[in-house]
Amino acid sequence: MSRFSLDFDNRFSQELPADPDESNQRRQVVGACYSRVLPQTVSAPKLVAHSLEMAEILGISSEYCQSQEFAEVFAGNRLLEGMDSYAMCYGGHQFGHWAGQLGDGRAINLGEVLNAKSQRWALQLKGAGPTPYSRTADGLAVLRSSLREFLCSEAMVHLGVPTTRALSLVLTGELVARDMFYNGNLQSELGAVVCRAAPSFIRFGNFQIFSTRGELTILKQLVDFTIRNEFSHLGEPSPNVYLKWFDEVCRLTADMVVHWMRVGFVHGVMNTDNMSILGLTIDYGPYGWLENYDPDWTPNTTDANGRRYSFANQPQIAHWNLAQLGSALVPLFDDADALQQVLNQYPQYFEQGRQKMMADKLGFQCYIPEIDGALIDELLEILACIETDMTIFYRRLALIDVDVALDEVTDQALMAPLSDAYYLPEQVTVNYSHRLGEWLRAYVQRLRKDARDNAVRREQMNTVNPKYVLRNYLAQLAIDKAEADDFSLVNDFLALLRQPYAEQPEHEEYAVKRPDWARNRAGCSTLSCSS
Ligand code: AMP
Ligand code: MG
């Protein structure tokens, strides 16, 4: 038994009904919120990277993080005292269709840590072997997708985007067969396990499965459990509190999507099983970052035709997903009208958040509907009309001089600070420059209404427009190195992305637009779900 210990208080597994069958056979699990299952033993756990902050939050010393025991525990080879490992039962709508039982097919929960501040953090291993919910798949994960989840979820925290977190990334020493392009070409890849952390991993799909099956007692139990543990400020569960809770889930979800739109994040698979009840970004699969601002872009090759989960669709898809959650909750109410009315508020919650977010991005003190609506609409059209790097454009927009002599300055001089944002210089035509020039003139006049000087405005803009994001090709560079047993870039990016809003002039090379070689390379522009 290890001398190292964490304080576990496993409410989910203690308070909710367990699957009485403890065999690890793939099956439909009814009447239970979870199934107890042990992680699979692996041959050679090896730490690739860990998050310093997450370790600190949990009260795990850096020394222990570097130990072989840490790698063993977070690869799933041994359980610490107090851990109670299980896979959750949930269902979900995938690409708009009810898919029945899904569940943690390759995630194994370890339990809930109570840290020194009495905060509760559920820990979960992703890729630690099959569970009753693995259907036809292997329960494993490969290094490339695990590294992408590990780095991106930690980067999102520092960007201020609600998200699940990651404690560690460990190689298992096993090889995993994957058909990366779904073209019948199986390759052996390095197996890996990420330890994720979140206050709760409950998803919309956890509620849907019980509602769909008519297991209404468990549905109510799970709702009450969620409210008591995660939304206790709303009061003791009652029909009125259920409504308030659904309203809060709508607000949290809207807020999460507003943040995605702010930083140019595309989730890629917004199925209802991938929607956290806490409004956290969850399940990093074929996600991506907008490089050139293209609202129709989706990183997910499986979605290339329908583009259901494109950047621009995310707000509406979140609404659709909330509608599915709302439907799942109908049996808890005598009258579904009230639920519908709450759901109808979502577009307003999103729009209010979006207006404030856009005003912040543009450096306005507040959103003035009569002027700013049209100004923002025109900007978004301009951004999409030629290949313009979203991150660089907004970051450089802060450099526009509010005191410029508008009747003397040429369009070219006015737009000079933005020149690095363009992928194809030949697209920057006279017509384009004129259109952007007009916009910039209107923008400067709008800034003058706020009567703030350049320095104050720039400082504020630089807190919402990141300089560094995990560009798709950067993640791929870290993967290429890690697959060759060099983990330096993973750790460099982890450090870099800890301060995405800081200038970090020594890292300028990571703030530039996607190089041309990465334009069409797999992993750098689009991804399949294979992971
Ligand atoms: P995802 O598209 O990653 O959200 O996964 C959808 C469902 O498939 C979830 O129930 C996952 O747990 C499950 N799943 C995905 N990949 C695997 C895998 N390699 N082995 C077992 N189950 C998986
Ligand atoms: Mg998922």
Coordinates of C-alpha atoms and ligand atoms in Angstrom, one line a residue:
M1 CA 0.0 0.0 0.0
S2 CA 1.3 3.4 -0.9
R3 CA 2.2 6.0 1.7
F4 CA 0.8 8.7 -0.6
S5 CA -2.8 9.5 0.0
L6 CA -5.6 11.7 -1.2
D7 CA -8.9 12.3 0.6
F8 CA -11.6 10.6 -1.4
D9 CA -15.3 11.2 -0.8
N10 CA -17.1 9.4 -3.6
R11 CA -20.6 10.7 -3.5
F12 CA -21.5 9.7 -7.1
S13 CA -20.8 6.0 -6.4
Q14 CA -22.0 6.1 -2.8
E15 CA -25.3 7.8 -3.4
L16 CA -26.5 6.6 -6.8
P17 CA -27.6 3.1 -7.8
A18 CA -24.9 0.8 -8.9
D19 CA -25.1 -1.9 -11.5
P20 CA -25.3 -5.1 -9.5
D21 CA -23.4 -7.0 -12.2
E22 CA -19.7 -6.5 -11.6
S23 CA -18.5 -8.4 -14.6
N24 CA -16.8 -6.4 -17.3
Q25 CA -18.9 -7.5 -20.2
R26 CA -20.3 -5.2 -22.8
R27 CA -24.0 -5.0 -22.2
Q28 CA -27.1 -2.8 -21.8
V29 CA -27.0 -1.6 -18.2
V30 CA -30.4 -0.9 -16.8
G31 CA -31.5 0.5 -13.4
A32 CA -28.1 1.9 -12.6
C33 CA -26.1 5.1 -12.9
Y34 CA -22.8 3.3 -13.2
S35 CA -20.9 0.0 -13.3
R36 CA -17.9 -0.8 -11.1
V37 CA -14.9 -1.7 -13.2
L38 CA -11.2 -1.8 -12.8
P39 CA -8.7 -0.1 -15.1
Q40 CA -6.7 -2.5 -17.3
T41 CA -3.1 -3.2 -16.3
V42 CA -0.5 -2.0 -18.7
S43 CA 3.1 -2.9 -19.2
A44 CA 5.2 0.2 -19.0
P45 CA 3.6 3.4 -17.7
K46 CA 5.7 6.4 -18.4
L47 CA 4.9 10.0 -17.6
V48 CA 4.8 12.4 -20.6
A49 CA 3.7 15.5 -18.7
H50 CA 1.6 16.7 -15.8
S51 CA -0.2 19.9 -15.0
L52 CA 1.6 21.7 -12.1
E53 CA -1.5 23.7 -11.2
M54 CA -3.8 20.7 -11.3
A55 CA -1.4 18.8 -9.1
E56 CA -1.3 21.7 -6.7
I57 CA -5.1 22.0 -6.6
L58 CA -5.3 18.3 -5.6
G59 CA -2.5 18.6 -3.1
I60 CA -0.1 16.3 -5.0
S61 CA 3.6 17.3 -4.7
S62 CA 5.8 17.7 -7.7
E63 CA 8.1 15.1 -6.3
Y64 CA 5.3 12.5 -6.3
C65 CA 4.3 13.6 -9.8
Q66 CA 7.7 12.6 -11.0
S67 CA 7.6 9.2 -9.2
Q68 CA 7.1 5.9 -10.9
E69 CA 4.2 5.3 -8.6
F70 CA 2.4 8.4 -10.0
A71 CA 2.7 7.0 -13.5
E72 CA 1.5 3.6 -12.3
V73 CA -1.6 5.1 -10.6
F74 CA -2.5 7.4 -13.4
A75 CA -2.1 4.8 -16.1
G76 CA -4.5 2.7 -14.1
N77 CA -2.1 0.0 -12.7
R78 CA -3.0 0.6 -9.1
L79 CA -5.7 2.2 -7.1
L80 CA -4.9 4.5 -4.2
E81 CA -6.8 4.0 -0.9
G82 CA -10.2 5.5 -1.2
M83 CA -10.5 5.2 -5.0
D84 CA -13.7 3.5 -6.2
S85 CA -13.4 2.9 -9.9
Y86 CA -16.5 2.9 -12.2
A87 CA -17.8 3.8 -15.6
M88 CA -21.0 5.9 -15.9
C89 CA -24.1 5.0 -17.8
Y90 CA -25.3 7.6 -20.3
G91 CA -26.9 8.0 -23.7
G92 CA -27.0 10.7 -26.2
H93 CA -28.0 12.2 -29.5
Q94 CA -25.1 11.8 -32.0
F95 CA -25.3 14.1 -35.1
G96 CA -29.0 14.7 -34.3
H97 CA -30.1 11.1 -33.8
W98 CA -30.8 9.3 -30.6
A99 CA -28.0 6.7 -30.2
G100 CA -29.3 4.8 -27.1
Q101 CA -26.8 3.8 -24.5
L102 CA -23.3 5.1 -24.9
G103 CA -21.7 5.5 -21.5
D104 CA -18.0 5.7 -20.4
G105 CA -16.7 3.4 -23.1
R106 CA -13.1 4.3 -22.3
A107 CA -13.3 6.5 -19.3
I108 CA -12.9 5.1 -15.8
N109 CA -13.7 7.3 -12.9
L110 CA -11.5 7.0 -9.9
G111 CA -13.6 8.9 -7.4
E112 CA -13.8 12.4 -6.0
V113 CA -11.0 14.1 -4.2
L114 CA -11.7 16.6 -1.5
N115 CA -8.8 19.0 -1.5
A116 CA -7.4 21.2 1.3
K117 CA -10.0 23.9 0.4
S118 CA -12.8 21.3 0.6
Q119 CA -13.2 21.6 -3.2
R120 CA -14.4 18.4 -4.8
W121 CA -12.6 17.1 -7.9
A122 CA -13.7 14.0 -9.7
L123 CA -10.8 12.2 -11.4
Q124 CA -11.2 10.1 -14.5
L125 CA -8.8 8.0 -16.6
K126 CA -9.5 8.2 -20.3
G127 CA -8.1 5.3 -22.3
A128 CA -7.7 2.9 -19.4
G129 CA -9.4 -0.1 -20.9
P130 CA -12.8 -1.5 -21.8
T131 CA -16.0 -1.1 -19.7
P132 CA -19.5 -2.5 -20.0
Y133 CA -20.1 0.6 -22.2
S134 CA -17.3 0.0 -24.7
R135 CA -19.7 -1.4 -27.4
T136 CA -17.5 -2.7 -30.2
A137 CA -14.4 -0.5 -29.4
D138 CA -11.3 -1.3 -27.3
G139 CA -11.5 1.2 -24.4
L140 CA -8.1 2.6 -25.3
A141 CA -6.7 5.9 -26.5
V142 CA -3.6 6.8 -28.5
L143 CA -0.9 9.3 -27.7
R144 CA -1.9 11.9 -30.4
S145 CA -5.5 12.3 -29.2
S146 CA -4.6 12.1 -25.5
L147 CA -1.9 14.7 -26.0
R148 CA -4.4 17.0 -27.8
E149 CA -6.9 16.6 -24.9
F150 CA -4.2 17.1 -22.2
L151 CA -2.8 20.3 -23.7
C152 CA -6.0 21.8 -24.9
S153 CA -8.0 21.4 -21.8
E154 CA -5.2 23.1 -19.7
A155 CA -4.8 25.8 -22.3
M156 CA -8.6 26.5 -22.2
V157 CA -8.4 27.1 -18.4
H158 CA -5.8 29.8 -18.9
L159 CA -7.9 31.4 -21.7
G160 CA -10.7 31.6 -19.2
V161 CA -12.9 29.1 -21.0
P162 CA -15.0 26.8 -18.8
T163 CA -13.6 23.3 -19.2
T164 CA -12.7 20.0 -17.6
R165 CA -9.0 19.8 -16.8
A166 CA -6.2 17.4 -17.0
L167 CA -3.8 16.2 -14.4
S168 CA -1.5 13.9 -16.3
L169 CA -0.6 12.3 -19.6
V170 CA 1.0 8.9 -19.3
L171 CA 2.2 6.4 -22.0
T172 CA 1.1 2.9 -21.3
G173 CA 3.8 1.0 -23.1
E174 CA 1.1 -0.8 -25.2
L175 CA 0.4 -0.5 -28.9
V176 CA -3.1 0.3 -30.0
A177 CA -4.4 -0.3 -33.5
R178 CA -6.1 2.6 -35.2
D179 CA -7.5 3.4 -38.6
M180 CA -6.8 7.1 -38.6
F181 CA -8.4 7.9 -41.9
Y182 CA -11.1 5.3 -41.8
N183 CA -9.7 3.8 -45.0
G184 CA -9.0 0.3 -43.9
N185 CA -5.4 1.1 -43.0
L186 CA -4.8 -0.1 -39.5
Q187 CA -1.6 1.3 -37.8
S188 CA -0.1 0.6 -34.5
E189 CA 0.1 3.7 -32.3
L190 CA 1.3 4.4 -28.8
G191 CA -1.3 3.9 -26.2
A192 CA -1.8 6.7 -23.6
V193 CA -4.0 7.6 -20.7
V194 CA -5.1 11.1 -19.6
C195 CA -6.3 11.7 -16.1
R196 CA -9.0 14.3 -16.4
A197 CA -10.4 16.3 -13.5
A198 CA -13.7 18.2 -13.1
P199 CA -16.1 19.0 -10.3
S200 CA -18.4 16.5 -12.0
F201 CA -18.4 14.6 -15.3
I202 CA -22.2 14.4 -15.5
R203 CA -23.5 15.1 -19.0
F204 CA -26.9 15.8 -20.6
G205 CA -26.9 12.2 -21.8
N206 CA -26.8 10.9 -18.2
F207 CA -30.3 12.3 -17.7
Q208 CA -31.5 11.4 -21.2
I209 CA -30.9 7.7 -20.8
F210 CA -33.2 7.3 -17.8
S211 CA -35.9 9.5 -19.3
T212 CA -35.8 7.5 -22.5
R213 CA -36.0 4.2 -20.7
G214 CA -38.8 5.4 -18.5
E215 CA -36.5 4.9 -15.4
L216 CA -38.1 7.9 -13.8
T217 CA -37.1 7.2 -10.2
I218 CA -33.5 7.1 -11.1
L219 CA -33.9 10.2 -13.3
K220 CA -35.3 12.1 -10.3
Q221 CA -32.5 10.7 -8.1
L222 CA -29.9 11.9 -10.5
V223 CA -31.4 15.3 -10.8
D224 CA -31.7 15.7 -7.1
F225 CA -28.2 14.5 -6.6
T226 CA -26.9 17.0 -9.2
I227 CA -28.7 19.9 -7.6
R228 CA -27.7 19.0 -4.1
N229 CA -24.0 18.6 -5.0
E230 CA -23.4 21.1 -7.8
F231 CA -26.2 23.6 -7.6
S232 CA -26.9 23.7 -3.9
H233 CA -27.2 27.5 -4.0
L234 CA -30.6 27.0 -5.7
G235 CA -32.1 25.3 -2.6
E236 CA -33.5 21.9 -1.9
P237 CA -34.8 20.0 -4.9
S238 CA -38.4 20.8 -5.8
P239 CA -40.2 21.4 -9.1
N240 CA -39.5 25.1 -8.8
V241 CA -35.8 24.4 -8.1
Y242 CA -35.7 22.1 -11.1
L243 CA -36.8 25.0 -13.3
K244 CA -34.2 27.3 -11.8
W245 CA -31.6 24.6 -12.3
F246 CA -32.5 24.1 -16.0
D247 CA -32.4 27.9 -16.4
E248 CA -28.9 27.9 -14.9
V249 CA -27.8 25.1 -17.2
C250 CA -29.0 27.1 -20.2
R251 CA -27.0 30.2 -18.9
L252 CA -23.9 28.2 -18.3
T253 CA -24.1 26.5 -21.7
A254 CA -24.6 29.9 -23.4
D255 CA -21.6 31.3 -21.5
M256 CA -19.4 28.4 -22.6
V257 CA -20.3 28.8 -26.2
V258 CA -19.7 32.6 -26.0
H259 CA -16.2 31.8 -24.9
W260 CA -15.7 29.4 -27.7
M261 CA -16.8 32.0 -30.2
R262 CA -14.4 34.5 -28.5
V263 CA -11.3 32.4 -28.9
G264 CA -12.2 30.7 -32.2
F265 CA -12.6 27.2 -30.7
V266 CA -14.6 24.5 -32.6
H267 CA -15.6 21.5 -30.5
G268 CA -16.2 19.3 -33.5
V269 CA -18.6 16.8 -31.8
M270 CA -21.3 18.6 -29.9
N271 CA -23.4 15.4 -29.3
T272 CA -25.5 15.5 -26.2
D273 CA -23.3 13.0 -24.5
N274 CA -20.5 15.5 -24.9
M275 CA -22.3 18.3 -23.1
S276 CA -21.4 18.8 -19.5
I277 CA -24.2 19.7 -17.0
L278 CA -21.8 22.3 -15.6
G279 CA -21.3 24.0 -18.9
L280 CA -17.7 22.8 -19.2
T281 CA -16.0 22.1 -22.4
I282 CA -15.7 18.3 -22.3
D283 CA -14.5 15.4 -24.5
Y284 CA -11.7 16.9 -26.6
G285 CA -11.8 14.8 -29.8
P286 CA -11.6 16.3 -33.3
Y287 CA -11.7 19.8 -32.1
G288 CA -9.9 22.7 -33.8
W289 CA -9.0 26.3 -33.7
L290 CA -10.1 28.7 -36.4
E291 CA -7.0 29.9 -38.2
N292 CA -8.5 31.8 -41.1
Y293 CA -11.9 33.1 -40.0
D294 CA -14.3 30.8 -41.7
P295 CA -17.6 30.5 -39.9
D296 CA -18.4 27.3 -41.8
W297 CA -15.3 25.5 -40.8
T298 CA -15.4 22.2 -38.9
P299 CA -12.3 20.3 -38.0
N300 CA -14.2 17.0 -38.0
T301 CA -13.9 15.0 -41.2
T302 CA -16.9 12.9 -40.2
D303 CA -18.9 16.1 -40.3
A304 CA -17.4 17.6 -43.5
N305 CA -20.6 17.2 -45.5
G306 CA -23.3 18.3 -43.1
R307 CA -21.1 20.8 -41.1
R308 CA -23.6 20.4 -38.3
Y309 CA -20.8 21.3 -35.8
S310 CA -19.2 24.1 -37.7
F311 CA -17.9 27.2 -35.8
A312 CA -21.0 29.3 -36.7
N313 CA -23.5 26.6 -35.8
Q314 CA -22.3 26.0 -32.2
P315 CA -24.7 28.5 -30.6
Q316 CA -27.8 26.9 -32.3
I317 CA -26.5 23.4 -31.6
A318 CA -26.1 24.1 -28.0
H319 CA -29.8 25.3 -28.0
W320 CA -30.8 22.1 -29.7
N321 CA -28.9 20.0 -27.2
L322 CA -30.6 22.0 -24.3
A323 CA -33.9 21.2 -25.9
Q324 CA -33.1 17.5 -25.7
L325 CA -32.1 17.9 -22.1
G326 CA -35.4 19.8 -21.5
S327 CA -37.3 16.9 -23.1
A328 CA -35.6 14.5 -20.8
L329 CA -36.7 16.5 -17.8
V330 CA -40.4 16.7 -18.9
P331 CA -41.5 13.7 -16.7
L332 CA -40.5 15.7 -13.6
F333 CA -43.1 18.4 -14.3
D334 CA -46.9 18.5 -14.3
D335 CA -46.7 21.1 -17.0
A336 CA -44.0 21.2 -19.6
D337 CA -44.8 24.8 -20.6
A338 CA -42.6 26.3 -17.9
L339 CA -39.6 24.3 -19.1
Q340 CA -40.3 25.4 -22.7
Q341 CA -40.3 29.0 -21.5
V342 CA -36.9 28.6 -19.8
L343 CA -35.5 27.0 -23.0
N344 CA -36.9 29.9 -25.0
Q345 CA -34.6 32.3 -23.0
Y346 CA -31.4 30.6 -24.3
P347 CA -31.1 32.7 -27.5
Q348 CA -31.3 35.8 -25.4
Y349 CA -28.7 34.5 -22.9
F350 CA -26.4 33.7 -25.7
E351 CA -27.0 37.0 -27.5
Q352 CA -26.4 39.1 -24.4
G353 CA -23.2 37.2 -23.8
R354 CA -22.1 37.6 -27.4
Q355 CA -22.7 41.3 -27.4
K356 CA -20.6 41.9 -24.3
M357 CA -17.9 39.5 -25.6
M358 CA -17.7 41.3 -29.0
A359 CA -17.7 44.7 -27.3
D360 CA -14.8 43.5 -25.1
K361 CA -12.9 42.1 -28.1
L362 CA -13.2 45.4 -29.9
G363 CA -12.2 47.4 -26.8
F364 CA -15.6 49.1 -26.2
Q365 CA -16.6 50.0 -22.7
C366 CA -20.0 48.6 -23.3
Y367 CA -22.2 47.5 -26.2
I368 CA -24.2 50.3 -27.9
P369 CA -26.9 48.4 -29.9
E370 CA -27.7 51.2 -32.4
I371 CA -24.0 51.5 -33.5
D372 CA -22.3 48.3 -32.6
G373 CA -24.6 45.8 -34.1
A374 CA -24.0 47.0 -37.7
L375 CA -20.3 47.6 -37.0
I376 CA -19.8 44.0 -35.8
D377 CA -21.8 42.5 -38.6
E378 CA -19.7 44.3 -41.2
L379 CA -16.5 43.2 -39.4
L380 CA -17.5 39.6 -39.4
E381 CA -18.2 39.8 -43.1
I382 CA -14.9 41.4 -43.8
L383 CA -13.0 38.8 -41.7
A384 CA -14.7 36.0 -43.7
C385 CA -14.3 37.5 -47.2
I386 CA -10.5 36.7 -47.5
E387 CA -8.3 34.4 -45.5
T388 CA -7.7 36.3 -42.3
D389 CA -6.2 34.8 -39.2
M390 CA -8.7 35.4 -36.5
T391 CA -6.3 35.3 -33.5
I392 CA -3.8 37.7 -35.1
F393 CA -6.4 40.0 -36.4
Y394 CA -8.0 40.7 -33.0
R395 CA -4.8 40.8 -31.2
R396 CA -3.4 43.4 -33.6
L397 CA -6.6 45.4 -33.7
A398 CA -5.5 46.7 -30.3
L399 CA -2.7 48.6 -32.1
I400 CA -5.1 50.8 -34.0
D401 CA -4.4 54.4 -32.9
V402 CA -7.5 56.2 -31.6
D403 CA -5.8 59.5 -32.2
V404 CA -5.0 58.9 -35.9
A405 CA -5.8 61.8 -38.2
L406 CA -8.6 60.1 -40.1
D407 CA -8.9 62.6 -42.9
E408 CA -5.2 62.3 -43.7
V409 CA -4.4 58.7 -43.2
T410 CA -4.6 56.3 -46.2
D411 CA -6.4 53.0 -46.0
Q412 CA -3.0 51.2 -46.3
A413 CA -1.5 53.1 -43.4
L414 CA -4.6 52.5 -41.3
M415 CA -4.6 48.8 -41.8
A416 CA -0.8 48.3 -41.5
P417 CA -0.9 46.8 -38.0
L418 CA -3.1 44.0 -39.3
S419 CA -1.0 43.0 -42.2
D420 CA 0.4 39.8 -40.6
A421 CA -3.2 38.4 -40.4
Y422 CA -3.5 37.7 -44.1
Y423 CA -2.7 34.3 -45.5
L424 CA -2.7 35.2 -49.2
P425 CA -1.4 38.7 -49.9
E426 CA -2.9 38.7 -53.4
Q427 CA -6.3 38.7 -51.8
V428 CA -5.7 42.0 -50.2
T429 CA -7.0 44.0 -53.2
V430 CA -7.7 47.7 -53.5
N431 CA -11.4 46.9 -53.0
Y432 CA -10.7 44.9 -49.9
S433 CA -8.4 47.6 -48.5
H434 CA -11.0 50.2 -49.1
R435 CA -13.8 48.2 -47.4
L436 CA -11.6 47.5 -44.4
G437 CA -10.4 51.1 -44.4
E438 CA -13.9 52.3 -44.2
W439 CA -14.6 49.9 -41.4
L440 CA -11.5 51.0 -39.5
R441 CA -12.5 54.7 -39.8
A442 CA -16.0 53.9 -38.3
Y443 CA -14.2 51.8 -35.7
V444 CA -11.9 54.7 -34.6
Q445 CA -14.9 57.0 -34.4
R446 CA -16.7 54.5 -32.3
L447 CA -13.7 54.2 -30.0
R448 CA -13.7 57.9 -29.5
K449 CA -17.1 57.8 -27.9
D450 CA -15.5 55.9 -25.0
A451 CA -12.8 58.6 -24.5
R452 CA -10.3 56.1 -23.4
D453 CA -6.6 56.4 -24.4
N454 CA -4.8 53.8 -26.4
A455 CA -2.9 52.3 -23.5
V456 CA -6.0 51.7 -21.3
R457 CA -8.0 50.2 -24.2
R458 CA -5.1 48.0 -25.4
E459 CA -4.6 46.6 -22.0
Q460 CA -8.3 45.7 -21.8
M461 CA -8.4 44.2 -25.3
N462 CA -5.3 42.1 -24.6
T463 CA -7.1 40.4 -21.7
V464 CA -9.8 38.9 -24.1
N465 CA -7.9 38.5 -27.4
P466 CA -5.3 35.9 -26.8
K467 CA -1.9 36.0 -28.5
Y468 CA -1.3 32.3 -28.1
V469 CA -3.7 29.5 -28.8
L470 CA -3.1 25.8 -29.4
R471 CA -3.1 26.1 -33.2
N472 CA -3.8 22.9 -34.9
Y473 CA -0.4 22.6 -36.4
L474 CA 1.3 23.3 -33.0
A475 CA -0.5 20.4 -31.4
Q476 CA 0.7 18.3 -34.3
L477 CA 4.3 19.4 -33.8
A478 CA 4.2 18.4 -30.2
I479 CA 2.6 15.0 -31.2
D480 CA 5.3 14.4 -33.8
K481 CA 8.1 14.9 -31.2
A482 CA 6.3 13.0 -28.5
E483 CA 5.8 10.0 -30.8
A484 CA 9.6 10.0 -31.2
D485 CA 10.0 10.0 -27.4
D486 CA 10.8 13.7 -27.0
F487 CA 8.3 15.4 -24.7
S488 CA 10.0 18.8 -24.7
L489 CA 7.4 20.5 -26.9
V490 CA 4.5 19.2 -24.8
N491 CA 6.0 20.8 -21.8
D492 CA 7.0 24.0 -23.6
F493 CA 3.5 24.4 -24.9
L494 CA 2.0 23.7 -21.5
A495 CA 4.2 26.6 -20.1
L496 CA 3.5 28.9 -23.1
L497 CA -0.3 28.4 -22.9
R498 CA -0.3 29.1 -19.2
Q499 CA -0.1 32.8 -20.2
P500 CA -2.0 33.1 -23.5
Y501 CA -2.6 36.8 -23.1
A502 CA 1.0 37.8 -22.2
E503 CA 3.3 39.0 -25.0
Q504 CA 6.1 36.5 -24.3
P505 CA 8.3 38.0 -27.0
E506 CA 10.7 35.1 -26.7
H507 CA 8.0 32.8 -28.1
E508 CA 6.9 35.0 -31.1
E509 CA 7.3 32.0 -33.4
Y510 CA 4.3 30.4 -31.8
A511 CA 2.1 33.4 -32.4
V512 CA 2.4 33.4 -36.2
K513 CA -0.2 32.2 -38.6
R514 CA -0.3 28.6 -39.7
P515 CA 2.7 27.8 -42.1
D516 CA 1.8 26.7 -45.6
W517 CA 3.0 23.1 -45.1
A518 CA 0.3 22.7 -42.5
R519 CA -2.6 23.9 -44.7
N520 CA -3.7 20.4 -45.8
R521 CA -1.7 18.1 -43.5
A522 CA -3.9 15.6 -41.5
G523 CA -4.0 16.6 -37.9
C524 CA -3.1 20.2 -38.8
S525 CA -6.3 21.2 -40.6
T526 CA -8.9 18.4 -40.1
L527 CA -9.2 15.3 -38.0
S528 CA -11.2 12.2 -37.9
C529 CA -12.9 10.9 -34.8
S530 CA -10.3 8.1 -34.6
S531 CA -8.6 8.4 -31.3
Ligands
AMP1 P1 -17.1 10.2 -28.4 O1 -17.4 10.4 -29.8 O2 -15.6 10.2 -28.1 O3 -17.7 11.2 -27.5 O4 -17.6 8.8 -28.0 C1 -18.9 8.4 -28.1 C2 -19.0 7.1 -27.3 O5 -18.1 6.1 -27.8 C3 -18.8 7.3 -25.8 O6 -19.6 6.4 -25.1 C4 -17.3 6.8 -25.7 O7 -17.0 6.3 -24.4 C5 -17.3 5.7 -26.7 N1 -15.9 5.4 -27.2 C6 -15.2 6.3 -28.0 N2 -14.0 5.7 -28.3 C7 -14.0 4.5 -27.7 C8 -13.0 3.5 -27.5 N3 -11.8 3.5 -28.1 N4 -13.3 2.4 -26.8 C9 -14.5 2.3 -26.2 N5 -15.5 3.2 -26.3 C10 -15.2 4.3 -27.0
MG2 MG -17.8 11.6 -25.7

